[in-house]
GROMACS .gro file of C-alpha atoms in nm:
model
  351
    1MET     CA    1  25.849  -2.424  13.991
    2GLU     CA    2  25.954  -2.367  14.353
    3LYS     CA    3  25.771  -2.081  14.523
    4LYS     CA    4  25.991  -1.779  14.586
    5VAL     CA    5  26.070  -1.683  14.944
    6ALA     CA    6  25.962  -1.337  15.064
    7ILE     CA    7  26.310  -1.207  15.136
    8ARG     CA    8  26.190  -0.933  15.370
    9ASN     CA    9  26.049  -1.193  15.608
   10LEU     CA   10  26.405  -1.310  15.673
   11SER     CA   11  26.616  -1.177  15.958
   12PHE     CA   12  26.969  -1.065  15.879
   13GLU     CA   13  27.107  -1.389  16.022
   14GLN     CA   14  26.868  -1.596  15.807
   15LEU     CA   15  26.961  -1.399  15.495
   16LYS     CA   16  27.331  -1.437  15.571
   17ALA     CA   17  27.289  -1.815  15.615
   18GLU     CA   18  27.110  -1.838  15.277
   19MET     CA   19  27.383  -1.641  15.103
   20LEU     CA   20  27.670  -1.829  15.265
   21ALA     CA   21  27.507  -2.158  15.160
   22ALA     CA   22  27.502  -2.025  14.802
   23GLY     CA   23  27.874  -1.949  14.820
   24GLU     CA   24  27.841  -1.573  14.867
   25PRO     CA   25  28.074  -1.388  15.107
   26ALA     CA   26  27.929  -1.272  15.439
   27PHE     CA   27  27.969  -0.902  15.353
   28ARG     CA   28  27.737  -0.950  15.054
   29ALA     CA   29  27.448  -1.029  15.289
   30LYS     CA   30  27.508  -0.698  15.465
   31GLN     CA   31  27.499  -0.515  15.131
   32VAL     CA   32  27.172  -0.681  15.029
   33TYR     CA   33  27.016  -0.623  15.371
   34GLU     CA   34  27.105  -0.254  15.350
   35TRP     CA   35  26.950  -0.229  15.003
   36ILE     CA   36  26.632  -0.397  15.127
   37TRP     CA   37  26.576  -0.183  15.435
   38LYS     CA   38  26.786   0.133  15.456
   39LYS     CA   39  26.769   0.210  15.085
   40ALA     CA   40  26.423   0.055  15.034
   41ALA     CA   41  26.522  -0.096  14.698
   42ARG     CA   42  26.226  -0.157  14.468
   43SER     CA   43  26.398  -0.438  14.276
   44PHE     CA   44  26.704  -0.661  14.297
   45ASP     CA   45  26.837  -0.492  13.983
   46ALA     CA   46  26.852  -0.164  14.176
   47MET     CA   47  27.122  -0.306  14.406
   48GLY     CA   48  27.408  -0.133  14.228
   49ASN     CA   49  27.707  -0.266  14.423
   50VAL     CA   50  27.586  -0.628  14.410
   51PRO     CA   51  27.727  -0.837  14.120
   52LYS     CA   52  27.485  -0.916  13.837
   53THR     CA   53  27.516  -1.293  13.893
   54THR     CA   54  27.417  -1.248  14.258
   55ARG     CA   55  27.125  -1.026  14.162
   56GLU     CA   56  27.005  -1.290  13.916
   57TRP     CA   57  27.027  -1.557  14.186
   58LEU     CA   58  26.834  -1.335  14.427
   59SER     CA   59  26.562  -1.279  14.166
   60GLU     CA   60  26.528  -1.652  14.103
   61LYS     CA   61  26.507  -1.750  14.471
   62PHE     CA   62  26.341  -1.454  14.643
   63SER     CA   63  26.064  -1.200  14.596
   64LEU     CA   64  26.050  -0.846  14.736
   65GLN     CA   65  25.668  -0.826  14.723
   66ILE     CA   66  25.683  -0.449  14.706
   67VAL     CA   67  25.385  -0.223  14.765
   68THR     CA   68  25.305   0.024  14.488
   69THR     CA   69  25.094   0.339  14.473
   70ALA     CA   70  24.789   0.254  14.263
   71GLU     CA   71  24.619   0.592  14.292
   72ALA     CA   72  24.665   0.923  14.472
   73GLN     CA   73  24.420   1.200  14.556
   74TYR     CA   74  24.514   1.552  14.660
   75SER     CA   75  24.308   1.752  14.905
   76SER     CA   76  24.267   2.129  14.903
   77ASP     CA   77  24.441   2.130  15.245
   78ARG     CA   78  24.750   1.947  15.101
   79THR     CA   79  24.656   1.610  15.248
   80ILE     CA   80  24.732   1.322  15.010
   81LYS     CA   81  24.543   0.994  15.022
   82SER     CA   82  24.703   0.699  14.845
   83SER     CA   83  24.560   0.367  14.747
   84PHE     CA   84  24.841   0.114  14.786
   85GLN     CA   85  24.838  -0.208  14.584
   86LEU     CA   86  24.982  -0.518  14.750
   87HIS     CA   87  25.151  -0.806  14.568
   88ASP     CA   88  24.824  -1.006  14.573
   89ASN     CA   89  24.628  -0.709  14.426
   90ASN     CA   90  24.456  -0.624  14.754
   91LEU     CA   91  24.432  -0.252  14.828
   92VAL     CA   92  24.489  -0.052  15.145
   93GLU     CA   93  24.490   0.321  15.199
   94GLY     CA   94  24.743   0.552  15.361
   95VAL     CA   95  24.744   0.926  15.416
   96LEU     CA   96  25.008   1.200  15.418
   97ILE     CA   97  24.906   1.479  15.655
   98PRO     CA   98  25.132   1.785  15.635
   99THR     CA   99  25.093   2.070  15.885
  100ARG     CA  100  25.319   2.354  15.992
  101GLU     CA  101  25.443   2.163  16.295
  102ARG     CA  102  25.476   1.810  16.157
  103VAL     CA  103  25.440   1.577  15.860
  104THR     CA  104  25.252   1.261  15.950
  105ALA     CA  105  25.207   0.929  15.773
  106CYS     CA  106  24.884   0.747  15.860
  107VAL     CA  107  24.925   0.379  15.771
  108SER     CA  108  24.705   0.069  15.758
  109SER     CA  109  24.772  -0.260  15.935
  110GLN     CA  110  24.504  -0.487  15.782
  111VAL     CA  111  24.317  -0.529  15.456
  112GLY     CA  112  23.972  -0.441  15.587
  113CYS     CA  113  23.881  -0.484  15.953
  114SER     CA  114  23.709  -0.748  16.167
  115LEU     CA  115  23.571  -0.489  16.409
  116THR     CA  116  23.238  -0.331  16.320
  117CYS     CA  117  23.249   0.022  16.461
  118SER     CA  118  22.932   0.183  16.330
  119PHE     CA  119  23.086   0.522  16.246
  120CYS     CA  120  23.389   0.396  16.050
  121ALA     CA  121  23.393   0.314  15.677
  122THR     CA  122  23.656   0.042  15.722
  123GLY     CA  123  23.427  -0.125  15.977
  124TYR     CA  124  23.181  -0.201  15.697
  125MET     CA  125  23.445  -0.402  15.507
  126ASP     CA  126  23.539  -0.763  15.562
  127ARG     CA  127  23.885  -0.831  15.700
  128LYS     CA  128  24.071  -1.011  15.423
  129ARG     CA  129  24.411  -1.049  15.584
  130ASN     CA  130  24.678  -0.897  15.804
  131LEU     CA  131  24.953  -0.695  15.642
  132GLU     CA  132  25.308  -0.824  15.657
  133SER     CA  133  25.550  -0.604  15.848
  134PHE     CA  134  25.725  -0.503  15.525
  135GLU     CA  135  25.394  -0.398  15.369
  136ILE     CA  136  25.346  -0.152  15.654
  137TYR     CA  137  25.708  -0.042  15.612
  138ASP     CA  138  25.652   0.023  15.242
  139GLN     CA  139  25.357   0.251  15.315
  140VAL     CA  140  25.582   0.463  15.536
  141VAL     CA  141  25.855   0.476  15.269
  142LEU     CA  142  25.610   0.571  14.993
  143ILE     CA  143  25.448   0.843  15.205
  144ARG     CA  144  25.791   0.970  15.315
  145ASP     CA  145  25.896   0.998  14.951
  146GLN     CA  146  25.567   1.170  14.866
  147ALA     CA  147  25.628   1.433  15.135
  148GLN     CA  148  25.973   1.504  14.999
  149GLU     CA  149  25.871   1.510  14.633
  150LYS     CA  150  25.550   1.713  14.668
  151TYR     CA  151  25.630   1.946  14.956
  152GLY     CA  152  26.005   1.923  15.018
  153GLN     CA  153  25.936   1.819  15.376
  154ALA     CA  154  26.073   1.532  15.582
  155LEU     CA  155  25.842   1.283  15.751
  156THR     CA  156  25.828   1.348  16.126
  157ASN     CA  157  25.552   1.123  16.265
  158ILE     CA  158  25.375   0.794  16.198
  159VAL     CA  159  25.031   0.694  16.322
  160TYR     CA  160  24.886   0.345  16.291
  161MET     CA  161  24.535   0.481  16.244
  162GLY     CA  162  24.451   0.363  15.893
  163MET     CA  163  24.255   0.055  15.795
  164GLY     CA  164  24.241  -0.232  16.044
  165GLU     CA  165  24.298  -0.290  16.416
  166PRO     CA  166  24.674  -0.289  16.479
  167LEU     CA  167  24.658  -0.502  16.793
  168LEU     CA  168  24.489  -0.783  16.597
  169ASN     CA  169  24.804  -0.790  16.383
  170TYR     CA  170  25.029  -0.762  16.684
  171ALA     CA  171  25.346  -0.941  16.571
  172ASN     CA  172  25.366  -0.774  16.229
  173VAL     CA  173  25.289  -0.428  16.369
  174LEU     CA  174  25.565  -0.456  16.628
  175LYS     CA  175  25.805  -0.599  16.371
  176SER     CA  176  25.730  -0.310  16.133
  177ILE     CA  177  25.802  -0.058  16.409
  178GLU     CA  178  26.127  -0.236  16.488
  179GLN     CA  179  26.224  -0.208  16.119
  180ILE     CA  180  26.116   0.157  16.096
  181THR     CA  181  26.309   0.258  16.409
  182SER     CA  182  26.618   0.043  16.351
  183PRO     CA  183  26.943   0.217  16.245
  184GLU     CA  184  26.950  -0.048  15.969
  185GLY     CA  185  26.604   0.069  15.859
  186LEU     CA  186  26.456   0.420  15.858
  187GLY     CA  187  26.607   0.517  16.194
  188MET     CA  188  26.296   0.700  16.318
  189SER     CA  189  26.240   0.759  16.688
  190PRO     CA  190  25.971   0.537  16.844
  191ARG     CA  191  25.854   0.847  17.032
  192ARG     CA  192  25.734   0.976  16.693
  193ILE     CA  193  25.511   0.670  16.643
  194THR     CA  194  25.158   0.623  16.780
  195VAL     CA  195  24.959   0.301  16.759
  196SER     CA  196  24.582   0.343  16.787
  197THR     CA  197  24.353   0.069  16.911
  198ALA     CA  198  23.976   0.031  16.943
  199GLY     CA  199  24.049  -0.124  17.282
  200ILE     CA  200  24.168  -0.483  17.324
  201ALA     CA  201  24.265  -0.495  17.689
  202LYS     CA  202  24.481  -0.809  17.693
  203MET     CA  203  24.687  -0.680  17.398
  204ILE     CA  204  24.731  -0.338  17.563
  205GLN     CA  205  24.868  -0.525  17.863
  206LYS     CA  206  25.095  -0.724  17.632
  207LEU     CA  207  25.233  -0.396  17.496
  208GLY     CA  208  25.319  -0.311  17.854
  209ASP     CA  209  25.482  -0.649  17.915
  210ASP     CA  210  25.685  -0.602  17.595
  211GLN     CA  211  25.786  -0.256  17.721
  212VAL     CA  212  25.731  -0.091  17.386
  213LYS     CA  213  25.874   0.255  17.332
  214PHE     CA  214  25.605   0.403  17.107
  215ASN     CA  215  25.292   0.593  17.211
  216LEU     CA  216  24.945   0.444  17.249
  217ALA     CA  217  24.609   0.593  17.153
  218LEU     CA  218  24.270   0.453  17.255
  219SER     CA  219  23.973   0.520  17.026
  220LEU     CA  220  23.725   0.583  17.305
  221HIS     CA  221  23.439   0.789  17.158
  222ALA     CA  222  23.201   0.723  17.451
  223ALA     CA  223  23.273   0.702  17.823
  224ASN     CA  224  22.982   0.494  17.935
  225ASP     CA  225  22.944   0.127  17.845
  226THR     CA  226  22.590   0.151  17.708
  227LYS     CA  227  22.679   0.412  17.449
  228ARG     CA  228  23.016   0.257  17.363
  229ASN     CA  229  22.855  -0.086  17.314
  230GLN     CA  230  22.618   0.078  17.068
  231ILE     CA  231  22.890   0.218  16.841
  232MET     CA  232  23.182  -0.016  16.917
  233PRO     CA  233  23.078  -0.380  16.975
  234ILE     CA  234  23.435  -0.461  17.092
  235ASN     CA  235  23.338  -0.284  17.417
  236GLU     CA  236  23.107  -0.570  17.512
  237SER     CA  237  23.410  -0.789  17.582
  238ASN     CA  238  23.645  -0.502  17.674
  239THR     CA  239  23.447  -0.279  17.910
  240LEU     CA  240  23.562   0.065  18.015
  241GLN     CA  241  23.666  -0.060  18.359
  242VAL     CA  242  23.879  -0.334  18.204
  243LEU     CA  243  24.027  -0.090  17.950
  244LYS     CA  244  24.117   0.166  18.218
  245ALA     CA  245  24.300  -0.102  18.415
  246ALA     CA  246  24.489  -0.206  18.099
  247LEU     CA  247  24.589   0.155  18.022
  248LEU     CA  248  24.719   0.207  18.376
  249TYR     CA  249  24.915  -0.117  18.348
  250PHE     CA  250  25.060  -0.006  18.013
  251PHE     CA  251  25.173   0.327  18.158
  252GLU     CA  252  25.318   0.166  18.470
  253LYS     CA  253  25.527  -0.069  18.253
  254THR     CA  254  25.637   0.179  17.984
  255GLY     CA  255  25.590   0.537  18.104
  256ASN     CA  256  25.472   0.611  17.749
  257GLU     CA  257  25.218   0.874  17.651
  258ILE     CA  258  24.853   0.772  17.621
  259THR     CA  259  24.604   0.960  17.404
  260LEU     CA  260  24.228   0.923  17.440
  261GLU     CA  261  24.058   0.985  17.106
  262TYR     CA  262  23.700   1.103  17.126
  263ILE     CA  263  23.489   1.177  16.818
  264VAL     CA  264  23.214   1.420  16.916
  265PHE     CA  265  22.886   1.313  16.753
  266ASN     CA  266  22.588   1.547  16.737
  267LYS     CA  267  22.327   1.462  17.004
  268PHE     CA  268  22.493   1.133  17.092
  269ASN     CA  269  22.799   1.200  17.308
  270ASP     CA  270  22.833   1.579  17.306
  271THR     CA  271  22.666   1.694  17.628
  272LEU     CA  272  22.830   1.818  17.948
  273GLU     CA  273  22.720   1.492  18.111
  274ASP     CA  274  22.917   1.305  17.843
  275ALA     CA  275  23.213   1.533  17.917
  276ARG     CA  276  23.182   1.454  18.289
  277GLU     CA  277  23.182   1.080  18.213
  278LEU     CA  278  23.492   1.126  17.998
  279TYR     CA  279  23.662   1.310  18.282
  280GLU     CA  280  23.574   1.033  18.527
  281PHE     CA  281  23.727   0.777  18.291
  282ALA     CA  282  24.037   0.983  18.216
  283LYS     CA  283  24.125   1.104  18.565
  284GLY     CA  284  24.409   0.905  18.712
  285ILE     CA  285  24.536   0.806  18.366
  286PRO     CA  286  24.840   1.007  18.252
  287CYS     CA  287  24.690   1.113  17.921
  288LYS     CA  288  24.585   1.383  17.683
  289ILE     CA  289  24.245   1.397  17.515
  290ASN     CA  290  24.192   1.460  17.145
  291LEU     CA  291  23.842   1.577  17.058
  292ILE     CA  292  23.795   1.486  16.693
  293GLU     CA  293  23.555   1.624  16.435
  294TYR     CA  294  23.341   1.352  16.279
  295ASN     CA  295  23.370   1.287  15.908
  296PRO     CA  296  23.041   1.156  15.769
  297ILE     CA  297  23.026   0.831  15.573
  298ALA     CA  298  22.747   0.699  15.352
  299GLN     CA  299  22.681   0.394  15.574
  300SER     CA  300  22.615   0.592  15.893
  301SER     CA  301  22.367   0.859  16.003
  302PHE     CA  302  22.605   1.019  16.253
  303VAL     CA  303  22.699   1.384  16.199
  304ASN     CA  304  22.956   1.609  16.363
  305ALA     CA  305  22.862   1.793  16.681
  306GLU     CA  306  22.795   2.166  16.666
  307ALA     CA  307  23.100   2.388  16.715
  308ASP     CA  308  22.944   2.543  17.027
  309ALA     CA  309  22.888   2.199  17.184
  310ILE     CA  310  23.249   2.097  17.114
  311ALA     CA  311  23.377   2.424  17.264
  312LYS     CA  312  23.172   2.375  17.584
  313PHE     CA  313  23.278   2.010  17.602
  314SER     CA  314  23.644   2.110  17.576
  315ALA     CA  315  23.608   2.395  17.827
  316PHE     CA  316  23.458   2.159  18.087
  317LEU     CA  317  23.750   1.916  18.053
  318GLU     CA  318  24.003   2.199  18.070
  319SER     CA  319  23.833   2.327  18.386
  320LYS     CA  320  23.918   1.986  18.534
  321ARG     CA  321  24.282   2.039  18.431
  322MET     CA  322  24.278   1.782  18.155
  323ILE     CA  323  24.505   1.833  17.852
  324VAL     CA  324  24.267   1.875  17.556
  325ASN     CA  325  24.324   1.927  17.184
  326ILE     CA  326  24.050   1.982  16.927
  327ARG     CA  327  24.154   1.802  16.610
  328ARG     CA  328  24.018   1.954  16.290
  329SER     CA  329  23.944   1.727  15.997
  330ARG     CA  330  24.196   1.712  15.717
  331GLY     CA  331  24.144   1.555  15.377
  332ARG     CA  332  23.768   1.530  15.421
  333ASP     CA  333  23.708   1.636  15.058
  334ILE     CA  334  23.889   1.322  14.934
  335ASP     CA  335  23.754   1.081  15.200
  336ALA     CA  336  24.096   1.077  15.367
  337ALA     CA  337  23.990   1.194  15.711
  338CYS     CA  338  23.954   0.988  16.027
  339GLY     CA  339  23.707   0.703  15.977
  340GLN     CA  340  23.673   0.747  15.601
  341LEU     CA  341  23.930   0.500  15.466
  342ALA     CA  342  23.768   0.215  15.279
  343GLY     CA  343  24.016   0.095  15.016
  344LYS     CA  344  23.791   0.200  14.732
  345LYS     CA  345  23.916   0.289  14.386
  346ALA     CA  346  23.910   0.655  14.294
  347PRO     CA  347  24.038   0.851  13.996
  348VAL     CA  348  24.393   0.980  14.008
  349VAL     CA  349  24.398   1.356  14.049
  350ASP     CA  350  24.709   1.549  13.952
  351ALA     CA  351  24.853   1.783  14.211
   0.00000   0.00000   0.00000
């Protein structure tokens, strides 16, 4: 039996060519394409204005390879963590984060991760494969629907901060953003999308060359090379000096916002000297700094810095006229907070 083609890997022109070759009228391709992307159809049978014979032909020749929600956990702070099952039974996790100001979907870009950041649960997994662009798209759709069904709220923001390193799945990540922002897709503004990287300088520069319209976040977490090498081995080949040059290049090419993410670990990177080093790295880069509470994981001995240390750290940066936000953990009670996603099975908990 001939292997089915993943229909969502086809461009509109490719789909139209396939349908014309099968004797279908050109407008039918537009209908099907709209069902696939704008209406996020979960099956060919759901395509109501497409004739049954055409739907049967589509089912025989193509597969949708939809992502489904395997499990969902509900936090006391309204955060929802979902385990998403892919067509090959691999699992990734995504998170709905509702606040007063915004409703954010945190999505994954890889099954596992090839980087080995010592503080991150995903870093202790093997990288099994990259996600297809439509698998990232499906996570957004499922989380969007969750927000509407559970809280009656519309999705406002998307962050690529789940499992995996987005810039090691560059083509599919950019394609997914194109689909999410397209009028033929979800029609979201790229300014509402942030891609987070552990710091791959040449790919940050490529983002600049491609003149992307979304925002960029760098997971920094230490502003001297010795400490950063210790917790993020990627720094050994992408030093802070190289990363700073890449960030400046990115901003010069795009004018897009840059966020520096900095988890404050107790007695590791929480002193005023660490804050001074962060300031020295950040000055000259048009950026804001997010100081992030650490969420403990079983594999690591790191713990969150004391509240007083974080307050002093923030005050020092603000005295240097840096834009600083302290990000409180959300979903920690269901292992949904930053650094805790690991694709593990958990019982379904009713809301």
